[in-house]
């Protein structure tokens, strides 16, 4: 396992993924009934933007760095988009204690900060060192349990939640050739066990057609879903991470509207020359 998220934390793809994640959690909170958040690929939960890894790529500067100034002041979006991005932005501010931008919250931290006392958190991470960091970080949170399973085993063994309400984040590194197929298997197996769950699947756009394969495969599952992509520049083979996308199965009903407002504002803010976004509702 070579991938370490510390090199990429806070980049444009993290911003898209985490803004959507925060919106989904906010919609789940519209009902008092408890829910469970499953993070199958948790990473370490919080990242040092001044650390060696982040310093090597500086990817965060073209991501979260476009939405905060270095002294930690938020760089506002247009009015309606600004209100919708606020839950994610508040999480970034919380890990920086309102001061200068030095840290970035990963998906477990966003889940922890936005979840309520009645909600439950299940974080999973296979990398031995990252698992230890993740477990230490959340050991004191009574709502949380941390595991070090393969993500497919995690999904199969944990679902459905006793609360019958929940969100499953599938966020693999896509470094190995079979990882897209395994991510799709997680979705299939997850839906078999928890047909009403909200599933959030992140995928990269790198100009190799993987994004199309993933979207086509999810469409063939005939589940109610929407997807959105945000390319900050034109994808080309060997051109690196030009963009990314998120598929949300069983999306909260107002999520599509949120994205219609957020995506143009994010595309403009995160642009590296030729921004492009798309939002598709795909009811079965
Ligand atoms: C993109 S990172 C996750 C980032 C995190 N979800 C976030 O948004 O902050 C992917 C993580 O998956 C872990 N990983 C890779 N293969 C895995 C597997 N088969 N099962 C569980 N975790 C895995 C990697 O070690 C890495 O930490």
Short mmCIF file of N, CA and C in Angstrom, two decimals, residues 21-37 116 118-119 164-168 194 196-198 250-252:
data_model
loop_
_atom_site.label_atom_id
_atom_site.label_comp_id
_atom_site.label_asym_id
_atom_site.label_seq_id
_atom_site.Cartn_x
_atom_site.Cartn_y
_atom_site.Cartn_z
N UNK A 21 -20.18 15.62 0.91
CA UNK A 21 -20.36 14.83 2.15
C UNK A 21 -21.06 15.68 3.22
N UNK A 22 -20.59 16.89 3.41
CA UNK A 22 -21.18 17.75 4.44
C UNK A 22 -22.64 18.08 4.12
N UNK A 23 -22.94 18.30 2.84
CA UNK A 23 -24.35 18.57 2.46
C UNK A 23 -25.23 17.36 2.77
N UNK A 24 -24.72 16.16 2.44
CA UNK A 24 -25.53 14.94 2.70
C UNK A 24 -25.78 14.80 4.20
N UNK A 25 -24.75 15.01 5.01
CA UNK A 25 -24.93 14.88 6.47
C UNK A 25 -25.95 15.92 6.95
N UNK A 26 -25.84 17.13 6.45
CA UNK A 26 -26.80 18.17 6.87
C UNK A 26 -28.23 17.76 6.52
N UNK A 27 -28.43 17.14 5.36
CA UNK A 27 -29.78 16.70 4.99
C UNK A 27 -30.25 15.57 5.90
N UNK A 28 -29.35 14.64 6.24
CA UNK A 28 -29.76 13.54 7.14
C UNK A 28 -30.18 14.10 8.50
N UNK A 29 -29.58 15.21 8.90
CA UNK A 29 -29.90 15.82 10.20
C UNK A 29 -31.26 16.52 10.23
N UNK A 30 -31.92 16.58 9.08
CA UNK A 30 -33.24 17.22 9.07
C UNK A 30 -34.26 16.42 9.88
N UNK A 31 -33.99 15.10 10.07
CA UNK A 31 -34.86 14.30 10.93
C UNK A 31 -34.11 14.02 12.23
N UNK A 32 -34.84 13.96 13.36
CA UNK A 32 -34.19 13.71 14.65
C UNK A 32 -33.67 12.29 14.78
N UNK A 33 -34.27 11.35 14.05
CA UNK A 33 -33.89 9.94 14.19
C UNK A 33 -32.39 9.77 13.92
N UNK A 34 -31.72 8.93 14.75
CA UNK A 34 -30.27 8.77 14.59
C UNK A 34 -29.90 8.08 13.28
N UNK A 35 -28.69 8.33 12.84
CA UNK A 35 -28.15 7.65 11.66
C UNK A 35 -26.70 7.27 11.93
N UNK A 36 -26.14 6.49 11.01
CA UNK A 36 -24.78 6.01 11.17
C UNK A 36 -23.96 6.41 9.94
N UNK A 37 -22.74 6.87 10.17
CA UNK A 37 -21.86 7.21 9.04
C UNK A 37 -20.75 6.17 8.98
N UNK A 116 -24.42 14.28 15.36
CA UNK A 116 -25.03 14.69 16.64
C UNK A 116 -24.78 13.61 17.71
N UNK A 118 -26.70 11.57 19.11
CA UNK A 118 -27.43 10.30 18.88
C UNK A 118 -26.92 9.53 17.66
N UNK A 119 -26.04 10.11 16.85
CA UNK A 119 -25.55 9.45 15.64
C UNK A 119 -24.33 8.58 15.98
N UNK A 164 -31.17 1.79 10.70
CA UNK A 164 -31.79 1.76 9.37
C UNK A 164 -31.72 3.11 8.66
N UNK A 165 -30.84 3.97 9.11
CA UNK A 165 -30.56 5.24 8.41
C UNK A 165 -29.05 5.38 8.38
N UNK A 166 -28.52 5.80 7.24
CA UNK A 166 -27.09 5.96 7.24
C UNK A 166 -26.50 6.33 5.90
N UNK A 167 -25.20 6.62 5.99
CA UNK A 167 -24.42 7.09 4.85
C UNK A 167 -23.15 6.26 4.80
N UNK A 168 -22.78 5.81 3.59
CA UNK A 168 -21.56 5.00 3.40
C UNK A 168 -20.66 5.74 2.42
N UNK A 194 -28.39 -2.93 2.36
CA UNK A 194 -28.94 -1.67 2.90
C UNK A 194 -29.46 -0.84 1.72
N UNK A 196 -31.83 1.18 1.26
CA UNK A 196 -32.26 2.58 1.42
C UNK A 196 -31.13 3.49 1.86
N UNK A 197 -29.93 2.94 2.02
CA UNK A 197 -28.81 3.76 2.49
C UNK A 197 -28.37 4.78 1.46
N UNK A 198 -27.76 5.84 1.96
CA UNK A 198 -27.14 6.82 1.07
C UNK A 198 -25.69 6.38 0.87
N UNK A 250 -29.25 7.02 -3.72
CA UNK A 250 -30.32 7.43 -2.79
C UNK A 250 -30.06 8.83 -2.23
N UNK A 251 -29.86 9.80 -3.11
CA UNK A 251 -29.51 11.13 -2.62
C UNK A 251 -30.66 11.79 -1.88
N UNK A 252 -30.36 12.55 -0.81
CA UNK A 252 -31.41 13.36 -0.20
C UNK A 252 -32.06 14.23 -1.27
#
